[in-house]
Amino acid sequence: MYHYYLLFHSYFRWAAILALLFQLIWIGWNAWQKKTFTKQDYNLMLVLVIIYDIQLVLGWLLFFESPLVSAFWNDVGTQVKNRQLRFFGLEHMSMMTLGIMLINFYSFKAINMIGTTAFGYLWKRFVWIGLIMLASIPWSFSPLTSRPNWR
């Protein structure tokens, strides 16, 4: 199953990245325009949350099947010095889980902000979350660890 999880997680990441970029632009634009946060805006956020949550579940399935992760956790003391094993065994999953948990938290908290100018509040949080997540992706050009952009 590892191979299938890896392929699906690798390709579905583009949907999650596009959703994240769309969300950052959308929230930023509405914050700049000082627009009121509506029920339709909240519903759109929930659709985007579903995309992120699917990617997180795929990531955790992959995490439990990955030979890189197993190699890291079988000898953490030694493997923590191995950049690639540490990235996939600890850093990538920790930062992505944190980012998606924060997205869920602030998205669900936004229901109480309907009728306000919540976009400014959300913008400040989602920019940081986006930076955390984009920095934690194993891009083909990443100095941390690289993976092909398309498998």
Coordinates of C-alpha atoms in Angstrom, one line a residue:
M1 CA 0.0 0.0 0.0
Y2 CA 3.0 2.3 0.6
H3 CA 3.4 2.9 -3.1
Y4 CA -0.2 3.9 -3.6
Y5 CA -0.3 6.2 -0.6
L6 CA 2.9 7.8 -1.8
L7 CA 1.5 8.4 -5.3
F8 CA -1.8 9.8 -4.1
H9 CA -0.2 12.0 -1.4
S10 CA 2.3 13.3 -4.0
Y11 CA -0.3 14.2 -6.6
F12 CA -3.0 15.4 -4.2
R13 CA -0.5 17.8 -2.7
W14 CA -1.0 20.0 -5.7
A15 CA -4.7 20.3 -4.9
A16 CA -3.7 21.3 -1.3
I17 CA -1.1 23.8 -2.4
L18 CA -3.5 25.4 -4.9
A19 CA -6.1 25.5 -2.2
L20 CA -3.7 27.1 0.2
L21 CA -2.5 29.7 -2.4
F22 CA -6.1 30.5 -3.3
Q23 CA -7.0 30.8 0.3
L24 CA -4.1 33.2 1.0
I25 CA -5.0 35.4 -2.0
W26 CA -8.7 35.3 -1.2
I27 CA -8.3 36.2 2.5
G28 CA -5.7 38.8 1.7
W29 CA -7.8 40.5 -1.0
N30 CA -10.9 40.6 1.3
A31 CA -8.8 41.9 4.2
W32 CA -7.4 44.6 2.0
Q33 CA -10.9 45.5 0.8
K34 CA -12.2 45.4 4.5
K35 CA -15.0 43.1 3.4
T36 CA -17.5 41.5 5.8
F37 CA -17.0 37.8 6.5
T38 CA -20.2 36.0 5.4
K39 CA -21.7 32.5 5.8
Q40 CA -20.7 31.8 2.2
D41 CA -17.1 32.7 3.1
Y42 CA -17.3 30.3 6.0
N43 CA -18.6 27.5 3.8
L44 CA -15.8 28.1 1.3
M45 CA -13.3 27.8 4.2
L46 CA -14.8 24.5 5.1
V47 CA -14.4 23.1 1.6
L48 CA -10.7 24.1 1.7
V49 CA -10.4 22.5 5.2
I50 CA -11.7 19.2 3.7
I51 CA -8.9 19.3 1.1
Y52 CA -6.2 19.9 3.7
D53 CA -7.7 17.2 6.0
I54 CA -7.7 14.6 3.2
Q55 CA -4.0 15.4 2.5
L56 CA -3.3 15.1 6.3
V57 CA -4.9 11.6 6.5
L58 CA -3.0 10.5 3.4
G59 CA 0.2 11.8 5.0
W60 CA -0.4 9.9 8.2
L61 CA -1.2 6.7 6.3
L62 CA 2.1 7.2 4.4
F63 CA 3.9 8.0 7.6
F64 CA 3.0 4.6 9.2
E65 CA 4.0 2.7 6.0
S66 CA 7.2 4.6 5.0
P67 CA 10.5 2.8 5.1
L68 CA 12.2 6.2 5.7
V69 CA 10.1 6.9 8.8
S70 CA 10.7 3.3 10.1
A71 CA 14.5 3.8 9.6
F72 CA 14.4 7.0 11.5
W73 CA 12.4 5.7 14.5
N74 CA 14.4 2.4 14.7
D75 CA 17.5 4.4 15.7
V76 CA 16.5 8.0 16.5
G77 CA 19.8 8.8 18.2
T78 CA 21.9 8.1 15.1
Q79 CA 19.3 9.0 12.4
V80 CA 18.6 12.4 13.8
K81 CA 21.9 13.4 12.2
N82 CA 20.6 12.2 8.8
R83 CA 18.9 15.2 7.2
Q84 CA 16.6 13.2 4.9
L85 CA 15.4 10.7 7.5
R86 CA 14.9 13.4 10.2
F87 CA 12.9 15.5 7.7
F88 CA 10.5 12.7 6.8
G89 CA 10.5 10.9 10.2
L90 CA 9.9 14.1 12.3
E91 CA 10.0 17.5 10.7
H92 CA 7.6 17.2 7.7
M93 CA 4.9 15.4 9.6
S94 CA 5.2 17.6 12.7
M95 CA 5.0 20.9 10.8
M96 CA 2.3 19.8 8.4
T97 CA 0.1 18.4 11.2
L98 CA 0.6 21.6 13.2
G99 CA -0.3 23.7 10.1
I100 CA -3.4 21.8 9.3
M101 CA -4.5 21.7 13.0
L102 CA -4.1 25.5 13.1
I103 CA -6.1 25.9 9.8
N104 CA -8.9 23.7 11.3
F105 CA -8.9 25.7 14.5
Y106 CA -9.0 29.2 12.9
S107 CA -11.5 28.1 10.2
F108 CA -13.9 26.7 12.7
K109 CA -13.4 29.7 15.0
A110 CA -14.4 31.9 12.0
I111 CA -18.1 30.8 12.4
N112 CA -18.2 33.2 15.4
M113 CA -16.9 36.0 13.1
I114 CA -19.6 36.0 10.5
G115 CA -20.8 39.5 10.0
T116 CA -17.5 41.1 11.1
T117 CA -14.4 42.1 9.2
A118 CA -12.7 38.9 10.2
F119 CA -10.5 38.7 7.1
G120 CA -7.8 40.9 8.7
Y121 CA -7.7 38.6 11.7
L122 CA -7.6 35.5 9.5
W123 CA -5.0 37.0 7.1
K124 CA -2.4 37.5 9.9
R125 CA -2.8 33.8 11.0
F126 CA -3.0 32.2 7.6
V127 CA 0.1 33.9 6.3
W128 CA 2.2 32.3 9.0
I129 CA 0.4 28.9 8.7
G130 CA 1.0 29.1 4.9
L131 CA 4.7 29.9 5.4
I132 CA 5.1 27.0 7.8
M133 CA 3.5 24.6 5.4
L134 CA 5.2 25.8 2.2
A135 CA 8.6 25.5 4.0
S136 CA 7.8 22.0 5.1
I137 CA 7.1 20.6 1.6
P138 CA 10.0 18.5 0.1
W139 CA 10.3 20.6 -3.1
S140 CA 12.6 19.4 -5.8
F141 CA 14.7 22.6 -5.1
S142 CA 14.6 22.3 -1.3
P143 CA 18.0 22.5 0.5
L144 CA 16.4 20.5 3.4
T145 CA 15.5 17.4 1.4
S146 CA 14.2 17.1 -2.1
R147 CA 11.7 14.9 -3.9
P148 CA 10.5 15.1 -7.5
N149 CA 7.6 17.5 -8.0
W150 CA 5.9 14.8 -10.1
R151 CA 6.3 11.1 -9.5

